[in-house]
């Protein structure tokens, strides 16, 4: 069965520092992979997605993620974090021929000035 | 575009009462998803519809939960009777997926439910 693991429950970084949020998935074939962000009291917003092709995916708000099949990972990165990036980040995997997304448990990002 | 609209945004009710959550998907989208988010279980898919037809309700926790989609622009999630453990944030999402989840799911702002 598909699953998603986000090993880091909570990450704290200083504003301007680089960021990497980890995501590992379990799926037998090439998955569809997503990163969503949830600001406090808000719904989820898509940051980026990977379906095929270039394994380095660019998203909104300066985020990028890299699909590494050998490591079953899809880590999210940002070179310089802004205070407004403080939020909860969810990685998700979907399977072909279904409409279902499986979400990870999320990583809460805190940004210090 | 108005986005996915959910109502109410907040609901406080007493155990045993019926609760109805409402969702209006983005116009033109033909898939609709209901999720529940709790601290303990994270984000769970409850049920989803494609072209108003329920496709997978395996995530619905028990018979107290029911969902309908009478037309392409409206869906309800009903809990009857409600219990304190149903307290959560319920999200509705929609997509234009006709053939699979490679279409982005757009989420509504959620309904925060508290059952006393």
mmCIF file of C-alpha atoms in Angstrom:
data_model
loop_
_atom_site.group_PDB
_atom_site.id
_atom_site.type_symbol
_atom_site.label_atom_id
_atom_site.label_comp_id
_atom_site.label_asym_id
_atom_site.label_seq_id
_atom_site.Cartn_x
_atom_site.Cartn_y
_atom_site.Cartn_z
ATOM 1 C CA UNK A 1 0.000 0.000 0.000
ATOM 2 C CA UNK A 2 1.109 3.527 -0.615
ATOM 3 C CA UNK A 3 2.374 5.544 2.304
ATOM 4 C CA UNK A 4 4.163 8.787 2.980
ATOM 5 C CA UNK A 5 6.572 9.497 5.801
ATOM 6 C CA UNK A 6 7.594 12.943 6.935
ATOM 7 C CA UNK A 7 10.233 12.242 9.580
ATOM 8 C CA UNK A 8 10.372 15.753 10.975
ATOM 9 C CA UNK A 9 7.359 16.830 13.010
ATOM 10 C CA UNK A 10 8.680 20.286 13.770
ATOM 11 C CA UNK A 11 11.525 22.333 12.255
ATOM 12 C CA UNK A 12 12.774 25.718 13.337
ATOM 13 C CA UNK A 13 14.951 27.892 11.135
ATOM 14 C CA UNK A 14 16.132 31.477 11.140
ATOM 15 C CA UNK A 15 14.838 33.854 8.531
ATOM 16 C CA UNK A 16 17.176 33.842 5.542
ATOM 17 C CA UNK A 17 18.436 30.337 6.224
ATOM 18 C CA UNK A 18 18.007 27.496 3.782
ATOM 19 C CA UNK A 19 15.348 24.875 4.302
ATOM 20 C CA UNK A 20 14.901 21.229 3.461
ATOM 21 C CA UNK A 21 11.824 19.256 4.462
ATOM 22 C CA UNK A 22 12.031 15.520 4.068
ATOM 23 C CA UNK A 23 9.470 13.234 2.482
ATOM 24 C CA UNK A 24 9.766 9.516 1.813
ATOM 25 C CA UNK A 25 7.147 7.507 0.023
ATOM 26 C CA UNK A 26 6.318 3.882 -0.440
ATOM 27 C CA UNK A 27 4.867 2.883 -3.776
ATOM 28 C CA UNK A 28 5.679 0.159 -6.237
ATOM 29 C CA UNK A 29 5.640 2.211 -9.399
ATOM 30 C CA UNK A 30 6.389 5.811 -10.243
ATOM 31 C CA UNK A 31 4.111 7.843 -8.029
ATOM 32 C CA UNK A 32 2.517 11.199 -8.361
ATOM 33 C CA UNK A 33 4.014 13.400 -5.648
ATOM 34 C CA UNK A 34 2.789 16.646 -4.163
ATOM 35 C CA UNK A 35 3.719 19.225 -1.579
ATOM 36 C CA UNK A 36 0.981 21.291 0.026
ATOM 37 C CA UNK A 37 1.238 24.127 2.532
ATOM 38 C CA UNK A 38 -1.298 24.961 5.204
ATOM 39 C CA UNK A 39 -1.188 28.312 6.940
ATOM 40 C CA UNK A 40 -2.885 28.568 10.343
ATOM 41 C CA UNK A 41 -6.650 28.398 10.023
ATOM 42 C CA UNK A 42 -6.481 27.933 6.274
ATOM 43 C CA UNK A 43 -7.005 25.173 3.786
ATOM 44 C CA UNK A 44 -4.210 23.455 1.901
ATOM 45 C CA UNK A 45 -2.521 25.137 -1.019
ATOM 46 C CA UNK A 46 -0.507 23.271 -3.631
ATOM 47 C CA UNK A 47 3.166 24.256 -3.734
ATOM 48 C CA UNK A 48 4.317 21.893 -6.464
ATOM 49 C CA UNK A 49 3.797 18.486 -7.961
ATOM 50 C CA UNK A 50 5.767 15.812 -9.789
ATOM 51 C CA UNK A 51 4.255 13.511 -12.352
ATOM 52 C CA UNK A 52 7.106 12.712 -14.727
ATOM 53 C CA UNK A 53 10.016 14.268 -16.560
ATOM 54 C CA UNK A 54 12.557 16.540 -14.939
ATOM 55 C CA UNK A 55 13.121 15.320 -11.396
ATOM 56 C CA UNK A 56 13.708 18.850 -10.096
ATOM 57 C CA UNK A 57 10.369 20.599 -9.830
ATOM 58 C CA UNK A 58 9.852 24.300 -9.307
ATOM 59 C CA UNK A 59 6.861 25.530 -7.372
ATOM 60 C CA UNK A 60 5.310 28.691 -6.067
ATOM 61 C CA UNK A 61 6.797 30.956 -3.414
ATOM 62 C CA UNK A 62 10.365 30.004 -4.366
ATOM 63 C CA UNK A 63 10.072 26.349 -3.368
ATOM 64 C CA UNK A 64 11.498 23.416 -5.268
ATOM 65 C CA UNK A 65 11.550 19.674 -4.748
ATOM 66 C CA UNK A 66 13.628 16.864 -6.144
ATOM 67 C CA UNK A 67 12.353 13.391 -6.902
ATOM 68 C CA UNK A 68 14.935 10.713 -6.171
ATOM 69 C CA UNK A 69 13.697 7.298 -7.130
ATOM 70 C CA UNK A 70 16.691 5.485 -5.629
ATOM 71 C CA UNK A 71 15.934 6.997 -2.236
ATOM 72 C CA UNK A 72 12.130 7.027 -2.558
ATOM 73 C CA UNK A 73 12.278 10.664 -1.565
ATOM 74 C CA UNK A 74 10.735 13.941 -2.621
ATOM 75 C CA UNK A 75 12.333 16.565 -0.394
ATOM 76 C CA UNK A 76 11.179 20.165 -0.433
ATOM 77 C CA UNK A 77 13.764 22.948 -0.447
ATOM 78 C CA UNK A 78 13.982 26.688 -0.326
ATOM 79 C CA UNK A 79 17.293 28.589 -0.423
ATOM 80 C CA UNK A 80 16.217 31.448 1.833
ATOM 81 C CA UNK A 81 13.245 31.222 4.174
ATOM 82 C CA UNK A 82 10.968 34.174 4.851
ATOM 83 C CA UNK A 83 8.967 34.678 8.044
ATOM 84 C CA UNK A 84 5.787 34.231 6.001
ATOM 85 C CA UNK A 85 6.818 30.654 5.216
ATOM 86 C CA UNK A 86 5.912 29.598 8.755
ATOM 87 C CA UNK A 87 3.188 27.015 8.231
ATOM 88 C CA UNK A 88 2.574 23.299 8.100
ATOM 89 C CA UNK A 89 3.817 21.409 5.075
ATOM 90 C CA UNK A 90 2.332 18.194 3.790
ATOM 91 C CA UNK A 91 3.779 15.730 1.344
ATOM 92 C CA UNK A 92 1.314 13.519 -0.508
ATOM 93 C CA UNK A 93 1.444 10.613 -2.897
ATOM 94 C CA UNK A 94 -1.158 9.501 -5.372
ATOM 95 C CA UNK A 95 -1.473 6.334 -7.348
ATOM 96 C CA UNK A 96 -2.260 5.999 -10.994
ATOM 97 C CA UNK A 97 -5.803 5.078 -11.887
ATOM 98 C CA UNK A 98 -7.231 6.368 -8.651
ATOM 99 C CA UNK A 99 -8.222 9.785 -7.422
ATOM 100 C CA UNK A 100 -6.873 9.264 -3.926
ATOM 101 C CA UNK A 101 -4.075 11.202 -2.317
ATOM 102 C CA UNK A 102 -2.273 9.816 0.719
ATOM 103 C CA UNK A 103 -0.913 12.558 2.942
ATOM 104 C CA UNK A 104 1.996 12.499 5.325
ATOM 105 C CA UNK A 105 1.574 13.669 8.897
ATOM 106 C CA UNK A 106 3.007 17.076 8.122
ATOM 107 C CA UNK A 107 6.003 19.138 9.211
ATOM 108 C CA UNK A 108 5.427 22.318 11.135
ATOM 109 C CA UNK A 109 7.895 25.045 10.176
ATOM 110 C CA UNK A 110 8.702 27.816 12.581
ATOM 111 C CA UNK A 111 10.765 30.795 11.403
ATOM 112 C CA UNK A 112 12.685 33.011 13.803
ATOM 113 C CA UNK A 113 13.533 36.591 12.805
ATOM 114 C CA UNK B 1 -12.767 32.229 -9.395
ATOM 115 C CA UNK B 2 -14.369 31.922 -5.959
ATOM 116 C CA UNK B 3 -12.534 28.738 -5.024
ATOM 117 C CA UNK B 4 -14.042 25.921 -3.014
ATOM 118 C CA UNK B 5 -16.649 27.245 -0.609
ATOM 119 C CA UNK B 6 -17.461 25.524 2.659
ATOM 120 C CA UNK B 7 -20.077 26.333 5.244
ATOM 121 C CA UNK B 8 -20.270 26.785 8.075
ATOM 122 C CA UNK B 9 -16.693 27.752 8.914
ATOM 123 C CA UNK B 10 -17.207 26.881 12.546
ATOM 124 C CA UNK B 11 -19.754 24.614 14.172
ATOM 125 C CA UNK B 12 -20.254 23.889 17.852
ATOM 126 C CA UNK B 13 -22.854 21.318 18.747
ATOM 127 C CA UNK B 14 -23.801 18.942 21.485
ATOM 128 C CA UNK B 15 -23.310 15.221 21.419
ATOM 129 C CA UNK B 16 -26.205 13.465 19.736
ATOM 130 C CA UNK B 17 -27.118 16.324 17.445
ATOM 131 C CA UNK B 18 -27.108 16.109 13.685
ATOM 132 C CA UNK B 19 -24.410 18.080 11.891
ATOM 133 C CA UNK B 20 -24.441 18.987 8.205
ATOM 134 C CA UNK B 21 -21.392 20.364 6.464
ATOM 135 C CA UNK B 22 -21.710 21.900 3.040
ATOM 136 C CA UNK B 23 -19.386 22.307 0.101
ATOM 137 C CA UNK B 24 -19.573 24.081 -3.224
ATOM 138 C CA UNK B 25 -16.776 22.944 -5.549
ATOM 139 C CA UNK B 26 -15.090 25.085 -8.140
ATOM 140 C CA UNK B 27 -17.282 25.453 -11.190
ATOM 141 C CA UNK B 28 -16.347 22.940 -13.871
ATOM 142 C CA UNK B 29 -14.628 20.548 -11.506
ATOM 143 C CA UNK B 30 -16.016 17.044 -11.619
ATOM 144 C CA UNK B 31 -14.302 15.423 -8.650
ATOM 145 C CA UNK B 32 -15.026 16.277 -5.044
ATOM 146 C CA UNK B 33 -13.258 15.043 -1.933
ATOM 147 C CA UNK B 34 -14.085 15.167 1.775
ATOM 148 C CA UNK B 35 -11.179 15.038 4.233
ATOM 149 C CA UNK B 36 -10.955 15.098 8.000
ATOM 150 C CA UNK B 37 -7.972 16.536 9.861
ATOM 151 C CA UNK B 38 -7.170 15.768 13.484
ATOM 152 C CA UNK B 39 -4.031 15.984 15.545
ATOM 153 C CA UNK B 40 -4.040 12.270 16.190
ATOM 154 C CA UNK B 41 -4.755 10.964 12.696
ATOM 155 C CA UNK B 42 -3.621 13.774 10.431
ATOM 156 C CA UNK B 43 -5.410 14.309 7.139
ATOM 157 C CA UNK B 44 -7.694 11.456 6.126
ATOM 158 C CA UNK B 45 -9.751 11.045 2.979
ATOM 159 C CA UNK B 46 -13.317 10.187 3.925
ATOM 160 C CA UNK B 47 -15.039 9.895 0.571
ATOM 161 C CA UNK B 48 -14.765 11.173 -2.951
ATOM 162 C CA UNK B 49 -17.144 11.669 -5.838
ATOM 163 C CA UNK B 50 -16.588 11.774 -9.566
ATOM 164 C CA UNK B 51 -19.360 13.231 -11.712
ATOM 165 C CA UNK B 52 -21.600 13.257 -8.621
ATOM 166 C CA UNK B 53 -21.184 9.526 -8.046
ATOM 167 C CA UNK B 54 -19.476 8.240 -4.888
ATOM 168 C CA UNK B 55 -16.369 6.362 -5.987
ATOM 169 C CA UNK B 56 -14.697 5.394 -2.739
ATOM 170 C CA UNK B 57 -16.200 5.745 0.721
ATOM 171 C CA UNK B 58 -13.810 3.392 2.465
ATOM 172 C CA UNK B 59 -12.581 6.223 4.645
ATOM 173 C CA UNK B 60 -15.966 6.983 6.142
ATOM 174 C CA UNK B 61 -15.509 6.048 9.793
ATOM 175 C CA UNK B 62 -18.908 4.514 10.473
ATOM 176 C CA UNK B 63 -22.587 4.576 9.612
ATOM 177 C CA UNK B 64 -23.097 7.816 11.471
ATOM 178 C CA UNK B 65 -21.357 9.537 8.560
ATOM 179 C CA UNK B 66 -23.023 10.013 5.197
ATOM 180 C CA UNK B 67 -22.236 12.149 2.165
ATOM 181 C CA UNK B 68 -24.261 13.184 -0.831
ATOM 182 C CA UNK B 69 -23.659 15.064 -4.021
ATOM 183 C CA UNK B 70 -27.049 15.812 -5.573
ATOM 184 C CA UNK B 71 -25.564 17.939 -8.350
ATOM 185 C CA UNK B 72 -22.248 19.164 -9.684
ATOM 186 C CA UNK B 73 -22.232 22.281 -7.550
ATOM 187 C CA UNK B 74 -23.123 21.011 -4.100
ATOM 188 C CA UNK B 75 -22.194 18.328 -1.627
ATOM 189 C CA UNK B 76 -23.022 17.611 2.001
ATOM 190 C CA UNK B 77 -21.358 15.609 4.714
ATOM 191 C CA UNK B 78 -23.711 14.643 7.513
ATOM 192 C CA UNK B 79 -22.965 13.235 10.934
ATOM 193 C CA UNK B 80 -25.902 11.798 12.838
ATOM 194 C CA UNK B 81 -25.655 11.441 15.764
ATOM 195 C CA UNK B 82 -22.500 13.405 16.433
ATOM 196 C CA UNK B 83 -19.981 12.392 19.095
ATOM 197 C CA UNK B 84 -17.128 14.293 20.761
ATOM 198 C CA UNK B 85 -14.565 12.191 18.864
ATOM 199 C CA UNK B 86 -15.933 13.669 15.622
ATOM 200 C CA UNK B 87 -14.414 17.018 16.582
ATOM 201 C CA UNK B 88 -12.012 17.909 13.774
ATOM 202 C CA UNK B 89 -11.515 20.178 10.814
ATOM 203 C CA UNK B 90 -13.355 18.913 7.751
ATOM 204 C CA UNK B 91 -12.043 19.934 4.360
ATOM 205 C CA UNK B 92 -13.674 19.743 0.998
ATOM 206 C CA UNK B 93 -11.537 19.724 -2.131
ATOM 207 C CA UNK B 94 -12.321 19.617 -5.816
ATOM 208 C CA UNK B 95 -10.452 18.903 -8.996
ATOM 209 C CA UNK B 96 -11.063 18.663 -12.709
ATOM 210 C CA UNK B 97 -9.798 15.101 -12.741
ATOM 211 C CA UNK B 98 -11.618 13.099 -15.312
ATOM 212 C CA UNK B 99 -9.156 10.291 -15.349
ATOM 213 C CA UNK B 100 -7.091 10.462 -12.184
ATOM 214 C CA UNK B 101 -5.440 12.471 -9.542
ATOM 215 C CA UNK B 102 -2.950 14.167 -11.754
ATOM 216 C CA UNK B 103 -5.206 17.142 -11.646
ATOM 217 C CA UNK B 104 -4.562 19.422 -8.706
ATOM 218 C CA UNK B 105 -6.950 19.223 -5.791
ATOM 219 C CA UNK B 106 -8.080 22.637 -4.587
ATOM 220 C CA UNK B 107 -9.017 22.814 -0.944
ATOM 221 C CA UNK B 108 -11.658 24.858 0.777
ATOM 222 C CA UNK B 109 -10.964 26.738 4.022
ATOM 223 C CA UNK B 110 -12.434 23.939 6.127
ATOM 224 C CA UNK B 111 -15.163 23.616 8.730
ATOM 225 C CA UNK B 112 -13.951 23.450 12.305
ATOM 226 C CA UNK B 113 -16.361 21.166 14.199
ATOM 227 C CA UNK B 114 -16.514 20.909 17.956
ATOM 228 C CA UNK B 115 -18.858 18.374 19.514
ATOM 229 C CA UNK B 116 -19.385 18.894 23.225
#
